[in-house]
Amino acid sequence: TLPPDDAAVARLQAVLRDVLARARPHFIEDPRMIANRTAQVAGMMTNAPAPDTLIAGLTAVAAPTGRRQLYGSLCQQYVTLRAGGADHDAALARLRDSYGAQSPSAPTAR
């Protein structure tokens, strides 16, 4: 365990603050809940991506929809896809395809 004043700890905290600030407008949950959900995902998976990578990836899924999404729901879908054999990039691609239908520029069914 590193001491709280370690330079590596400070860098990680800065990265997470930045990625959480960028995620905040796209999710209903507050940054603390986003961080908690991200930690839960990491605890559920043996090969989970770094926390900032996961948050940034799910933010990239949610942002184009133009609506605030439920981060917890996206996490659950991500975990399900990963458990089904998808790697990180493939899981995000599937989520982008699924959530892309919500995009303001997505074609509407007639």
Backbone as ProteinMPNN parsed JSONL, in Angstrom:
{"seq_chain_A": "TLPPDDAAVARLQAVLRDVLARARPHFIEDPRMIANRTAQVAGMMTNAPAPDTLIAGLTAVAAPTGRRQLYGSLCQQYVTLRAGGADHDAALARLRDSYGAQSPSAPTAR", "coords_chain_A": {"N_chain_A": [[0.841, -1.182, 0.0], [0.547, 2.174, -0.874], [1.625, 5.282, 0.557], [-0.638, 8.02, 1.297], [0.425, 10.469, 0.422], [2.081, 9.873, -1.661], [3.595, 10.329, -4.865], [2.657, 8.859, -7.075], [0.12, 8.124, -6.243], [-1.093, 10.631, -6.106], [-1.026, 11.343, -8.826], [-2.748, 9.389, -9.929], [-5.146, 10.039, -8.616], [-5.58, 12.568, -9.763], [-5.966, 11.885, -12.456], [-8.279, 10.316, -12.254], [-10.066, 12.217, -11.201], [-10.241, 13.94, -13.391], [-11.303, 12.264, -15.463], [-13.713, 11.534, -14.272], [-14.931, 14.035, -14.072], [-15.32, 14.59, -16.78], [-17.107, 12.589, -17.377], [-19.368, 13.111, -15.849], [-21.483, 14.907, -16.953], [-22.866, 13.153, -18.574], [-24.104, 11.122, -17.269], [-26.578, 9.976, -14.931], [-25.941, 9.334, -12.322], [-23.893, 10.517, -9.586], [-20.391, 11.589, -9.375], [-19.158, 10.114, -7.28], [-20.743, 7.797, -7.086], [-20.355, 6.769, -9.643], [-17.631, 6.162, -9.479], [-17.787, 4.21, -7.461], [-19.335, 2.194, -8.726], [-17.599, 1.556, -10.787], [-15.461, 0.464, -9.356], [-16.778, -1.788, -8.377], [-17.21, -3.217, -10.751], [-14.55, -3.762, -11.433], [-13.947, -5.464, -9.328], [-15.483, -7.647, -9.973], [-14.417, -8.779, -12.205], [-11.707, -10.605, -13.616], [-9.949, -9.615, -15.456], [-10.284, -6.832, -15.698], [-10.48, -3.562, -17.173], [-8.36, -0.667, -16.6], [-9.554, 1.691, -14.178], [-9.929, 4.394, -15.169], [-9.922, 3.914, -17.896], [-12.202, 2.312, -18.262], [-14.27, 4.062, -17.379], [-13.943, 6.186, -19.208], [-14.438, 4.814, -21.602], [-17.141, 3.978, -21.305], [-18.295, 6.465, -21.06], [-17.882, 7.414, -23.625], [-19.709, 5.845, -24.941], [-22.146, 6.752, -23.897], [-22.227, 9.565, -24.327], [-22.827, 10.381, -27.108], [-25.583, 9.978, -27.232], [-26.97, 12.117, -26.316], [-28.459, 12.244, -24.069], [-28.703, 11.874, -20.521], [-27.424, 9.003, -19.093], [-27.847, 5.875, -17.293], [-25.244, 4.972, -15.416], [-24.738, 2.669, -13.927], [-26.384, 0.777, -15.185], [-25.206, 0.644, -17.724], [-22.739, -0.394, -16.922], [-23.519, -2.936, -16.001], [-24.45, -4.113, -18.379], [-22.053, -4.075, -19.799], [-20.453, -5.825, -18.232], [-21.914, -8.182, -18.581], [-21.596, -8.584, -21.347], [-18.811, -8.942, -21.428], [-18.588, -11.247, -19.845], [-19.762, -12.976, -21.569], [-17.798, -13.413, -23.386], [-16.774, -11.328, -24.914], [-14.135, -9.032, -25.59], [-12.721, -6.05, -24.078], [-12.797, -3.888, -26.013], [-14.591, -4.94, -27.929], [-16.898, -5.243, -26.379], [-17.474, -2.56, -25.761], [-17.952, -1.648, -28.371], [-20.275, -3.083, -29.053], [-22.033, -1.977, -27.183], [-21.983, 0.708, -28.042], [-23.218, 0.415, -30.528], [-25.76, -0.444, -29.71], [-26.628, 1.687, -28.01], [-26.407, 3.71, -29.79], [-28.727, 3.933, -31.211], [-30.203, 5.65, -29.727], [-29.21, 8.063, -30.252], [-29.412, 11.546, -31.091], [-29.136, 12.002, -33.804], [-29.741, 9.625, -34.963], [-31.422, 7.559, -37.316], [-34.961, 7.487, -37.494], [-37.532, 5.058, -36.969], [-40.11, 4.271, -39.272]], "CA_chain_A": [[0.0, 0.0, 0.0], [1.309, 3.423, -0.953], [1.138, 6.34, 1.446], [-1.509, 8.969, 0.597], [1.164, 11.585, -0.164], [2.948, 9.365, -2.723], [3.378, 11.008, -6.154], [1.843, 7.999, -7.94], [-1.262, 8.242, -5.755], [-1.566, 11.96, -6.531], [-1.275, 11.295, -10.282], [-3.953, 8.585, -10.153], [-6.284, 10.835, -8.183], [-5.799, 13.619, -10.762], [-6.54, 11.243, -13.647], [-9.659, 9.937, -11.965], [-10.874, 13.449, -11.107], [-10.451, 14.433, -14.752], [-12.211, 11.381, -16.2], [-15.029, 11.644, -13.641], [-15.497, 15.335, -14.458], [-15.788, 14.469, -18.166], [-18.237, 11.651, -17.403], [-20.499, 13.624, -15.069], [-22.652, 15.42, -17.69], [-23.493, 12.12, -19.4], [-24.706, 10.094, -16.425], [-27.473, 10.416, -13.875], [-25.253, 9.165, -11.05], [-22.844, 11.481, -9.272], [-19.051, 11.007, -9.538], [-18.873, 9.109, -6.254], [-21.419, 6.561, -7.466], [-19.651, 6.266, -10.822], [-16.404, 5.543, -8.969], [-18.164, 2.981, -6.756], [-19.734, 1.188, -9.718], [-16.385, 1.157, -11.499], [-14.747, -0.432, -8.446], [-17.522, -3.048, -8.353], [-16.903, -3.923, -11.997], [-13.18, -4.268, -11.303], [-13.985, -6.578, -8.396], [-16.211, -8.764, -10.567], [-13.712, -9.29, -13.375], [-10.287, -10.873, -13.413], [-9.168, -8.836, -16.423], [-10.971, -5.545, -15.856], [-9.613, -2.464, -17.606], [-8.069, 0.35, -15.588], [-10.767, 2.472, -13.911], [-10.093, 5.525, -16.086], [-10.232, 3.356, -19.223], [-13.608, 1.896, -18.263], [-15.132, 5.247, -17.299], [-13.842, 6.895, -20.489], [-15.111, 4.004, -22.624], [-18.592, 4.052, -21.128], [-18.676, 7.851, -21.37], [-17.933, 7.498, -25.089], [-20.962, 5.204, -25.343], [-23.288, 7.557, -23.451], [-22.196, 10.959, -24.791], [-23.535, 10.672, -28.362], [-27.041, 9.839, -27.144], [-27.57, 13.408, -25.999], [-29.252, 12.085, -22.853], [-27.971, 11.314, -19.388], [-27.664, 7.571, -18.987], [-27.572, 5.229, -16.012], [-23.919, 4.356, -15.464], [-24.86, 1.314, -13.393], [-26.967, -0.069, -16.222], [-24.161, 0.425, -18.72], [-21.757, -1.303, -16.316], [-24.074, -4.29, -15.986], [-24.425, -4.61, -19.751], [-20.644, -4.288, -20.117], [-20.029, -7.047, -17.549], [-22.591, -9.294, -19.251], [-20.912, -8.808, -22.625], [-17.482, -9.499, -21.145], [-18.785, -12.622, -19.374], [-20.122, -13.742, -22.756], [-16.626, -13.652, -24.224], [-16.289, -10.135, -25.616], [-13.067, -8.293, -24.922], [-13.108, -4.673, -23.728], [-13.162, -3.11, -27.2], [-15.794, -5.509, -28.537], [-18.035, -4.92, -25.513], [-17.804, -1.149, -25.996], [-18.528, -1.525, -29.72], [-21.662, -3.561, -28.976], [-22.798, -0.963, -26.453], [-22.127, 1.876, -28.924], [-24.252, 0.074, -31.511], [-27.046, -0.479, -29.018], [-26.998, 3.02, -27.533], [-26.424, 4.628, -30.941], [-30.117, 4.109, -31.633], [-30.76, 6.752, -28.957], [-28.546, 9.297, -30.677], [-30.316, 12.509, -31.719], [-29.003, 11.951, -35.252], [-30.075, 8.287, -35.43], [-32.648, 7.525, -38.117], [-36.145, 7.009, -36.767], [-38.346, 4.058, -37.669], [-41.372, 4.814, -39.802]], "C_chain_A": [[0.886, 1.245, 0.0], [0.76, 4.444, 0.035], [0.32, 7.365, 0.653], [-0.759, 10.119, -0.087], [2.144, 11.144, -1.257], [2.593, 10.029, -4.054], [2.502, 10.168, -7.088], [0.375, 8.066, -7.536], [-1.855, 9.57, -6.216], [-1.874, 11.977, -8.019], [-2.55, 10.521, -10.588], [-5.199, 9.361, -9.741], [-6.602, 11.927, -9.201], [-6.44, 13.047, -12.021], [-8.0, 10.898, -13.403], [-10.566, 11.151, -11.816], [-11.218, 13.962, -12.499], [-11.477, 13.573, -15.502], [-13.615, 11.419, -15.595], [-15.706, 12.972, -13.99], [-16.03, 15.287, -15.883], [-17.005, 13.563, -18.275], [-19.507, 12.262, -16.824], [-21.679, 14.128, -15.895], [-23.447, 14.343, -18.441], [-24.211, 11.033, -18.6], [-25.571, 10.713, -15.334], [-26.764, 10.37, -12.52], [-24.19, 10.248, -10.852], [-21.47, 10.806, -9.373], [-18.711, 9.938, -8.502], [-19.505, 7.766, -6.614], [-20.764, 5.943, -8.705], [-18.363, 5.559, -10.388], [-16.718, 4.224, -8.26], [-18.535, 1.875, -7.735], [-18.515, 0.668, -10.471], [-15.574, 0.193, -10.644], [-15.453, -1.787, -8.363], [-17.236, -3.874, -9.594], [-15.506, -4.534, -11.906], [-13.139, -5.477, -10.374], [-14.65, -7.821, -8.963], [-15.43, -9.46, -11.674], [-12.239, -9.527, -13.058], [-9.414, -10.029, -14.339], [-9.855, -7.504, -16.741], [-9.991, -4.485, -16.362], [-9.328, -1.522, -16.428], [-9.324, 1.196, -15.382], [-10.975, 3.636, -14.879], [-10.443, 5.058, -17.487], [-11.695, 2.955, -19.309], [-14.538, 3.106, -18.254], [-15.12, 6.001, -18.631], [-14.571, 6.128, -21.589], [-16.622, 4.081, -22.517], [-19.117, 5.47, -21.351], [-18.789, 8.027, -22.877], [-19.168, 6.81, -25.655], [-22.138, 6.13, -25.061], [-23.359, 8.928, -24.114], [-22.985, 11.206, -26.079], [-25.057, 10.575, -28.286], [-27.727, 11.171, -26.879], [-28.453, 13.369, -24.768], [-28.362, 11.544, -21.749], [-28.398, 9.861, -19.211], [-27.427, 7.091, -17.561], [-26.242, 4.484, -16.128], [-23.98, 2.908, -14.974], [-25.417, 0.339, -14.411], [-25.944, -0.377, -17.313], [-23.103, -0.538, -18.191], [-22.26, -2.738, -16.366], [-24.059, -4.895, -17.389], [-22.994, -4.92, -20.196], [-20.157, -5.603, -19.506], [-20.648, -8.27, -18.22], [-21.912, -9.617, -20.582], [-19.538, -9.431, -22.418], [-17.593, -10.949, -20.685], [-19.15, -13.548, -20.537], [-18.972, -13.942, -23.731], [-16.077, -12.446, -24.961], [-15.114, -9.523, -24.852], [-13.549, -6.858, -24.694], [-13.59, -3.894, -24.951], [-14.436, -3.624, -27.861], [-17.032, -5.194, -27.7], [-18.453, -3.466, -25.709], [-18.436, -0.946, -27.367], [-19.988, -1.982, -29.731], [-22.547, -2.549, -28.264], [-23.005, 0.281, -27.303], [-23.205, 1.617, -29.969], [-25.638, 0.128, -30.878], [-27.514, 0.918, -28.617], [-27.025, 4.035, -28.675], [-27.826, 4.876, -31.455], [-30.78, 5.26, -30.879], [-30.21, 8.103, -29.4], [-29.53, 10.237, -31.352], [-30.255, 12.461, -33.247], [-29.344, 10.58, -35.821], [-31.365, 8.339, -36.242], [-33.813, 6.97, -37.295], [-36.901, 6.025, -37.619], [-39.648, 4.695, -38.126], [-42.371, 3.711, -39.989]], "O_chain_A": [[1.842, 1.35, 0.769], [-0.439, 4.463, 0.314], [0.562, 7.555, -0.538], [-1.25, 10.682, -1.065], [2.947, 11.949, -1.728], [1.418, 10.264, -4.336], [1.684, 10.724, -7.822], [-0.51, 8.064, -8.392], [-3.0, 9.617, -6.668], [-2.874, 12.561, -8.437], [-3.351, 10.952, -11.419], [-6.204, 9.336, -10.451], [-7.773, 12.187, -9.477], [-7.35, 13.652, -12.588], [-8.857, 11.16, -14.247], [-11.715, 11.12, -12.257], [-12.351, 14.371, -12.756], [-12.411, 14.102, -16.104], [-14.603, 11.344, -16.326], [-16.921, 13.019, -14.18], [-17.072, 15.874, -16.175], [-17.841, 13.743, -19.16], [-20.607, 11.949, -17.278], [-22.814, 13.795, -15.556], [-24.566, 14.593, -18.89], [-24.841, 10.141, -19.168], [-25.321, 11.829, -14.879], [-26.957, 11.247, -11.677], [-23.664, 10.814, -11.811], [-21.394, 9.58, -9.449], [-18.043, 8.957, -8.826], [-18.874, 6.72, -6.465], [-20.638, 4.721, -8.795], [-18.051, 4.475, -10.883], [-16.004, 3.236, -8.436], [-18.091, 0.737, -7.582], [-18.417, -0.526, -10.757], [-15.052, -0.796, -11.159], [-14.793, -2.823, -8.287], [-17.042, -5.087, -9.509], [-15.31, -5.696, -12.264], [-12.377, -6.414, -10.61], [-14.406, -8.929, -8.486], [-15.739, -10.594, -12.041], [-11.611, -8.756, -12.332], [-8.254, -9.763, -14.022], [-9.983, -7.113, -17.902], [-8.81, -4.512, -16.018], [-9.988, -1.592, -15.392], [-10.086, 1.397, -16.328], [-12.089, 3.842, -15.361], [-11.186, 5.737, -18.197], [-12.358, 3.224, -20.311], [-15.487, 3.167, -19.036], [-16.172, 6.408, -19.124], [-15.249, 6.733, -22.42], [-17.311, 4.233, -23.526], [-20.256, 5.652, -21.782], [-19.692, 8.713, -23.356], [-19.626, 7.161, -26.743], [-23.029, 6.275, -25.897], [-24.451, 9.402, -24.43], [-23.751, 12.168, -26.137], [-25.748, 11.045, -29.19], [-28.91, 11.342, -27.174], [-29.124, 14.352, -24.453], [-27.386, 10.842, -22.011], [-29.588, 9.545, -19.185], [-26.875, 7.814, -16.732], [-26.134, 3.492, -16.849], [-23.339, 2.027, -15.548], [-24.967, -0.804, -14.489], [-25.831, -1.515, -17.768], [-22.622, -1.4, -18.927], [-21.518, -3.649, -16.73], [-23.694, -6.058, -17.562], [-22.755, -5.909, -20.888], [-19.52, -6.405, -20.188], [-19.974, -9.283, -18.406], [-21.682, -10.784, -20.903], [-19.147, -10.341, -23.148], [-16.788, -11.79, -21.085], [-18.881, -14.748, -20.496], [-19.143, -14.564, -24.779], [-15.015, -12.534, -25.576], [-15.105, -9.501, -23.621], [-14.664, -6.504, -25.079], [-14.67, -3.305, -24.927], [-15.268, -2.833, -28.305], [-18.096, -4.909, -28.249], [-19.643, -3.167, -25.813], [-19.363, -0.149, -27.506], [-20.838, -1.34, -30.348], [-23.674, -2.292, -28.688], [-24.093, 0.857, -27.29], [-24.014, 2.497, -30.262], [-26.573, 0.684, -31.455], [-28.664, 1.285, -28.858], [-27.61, 5.109, -28.532], [-28.093, 5.91, -32.067], [-31.796, 5.792, -31.326], [-30.69, 9.152, -28.971], [-30.394, 9.789, -32.107], [-31.218, 12.838, -33.915], [-29.25, 10.377, -37.032], [-32.291, 9.074, -35.898], [-33.623, 6.063, -36.483], [-36.916, 6.133, -38.845], [-40.211, 5.552, -37.443], [-43.494, 3.963, -40.426]]}, "name": "protein", "num_of_chains": 1, "seq": "TLPPDDAAVARLQAVLRDVLARARPHFIEDPRMIANRTAQVAGMMTNAPAPDTLIAGLTAVAAPTGRRQLYGSLCQQYVTLRAGGADHDAALARLRDSYGAQSPSAPTAR"}
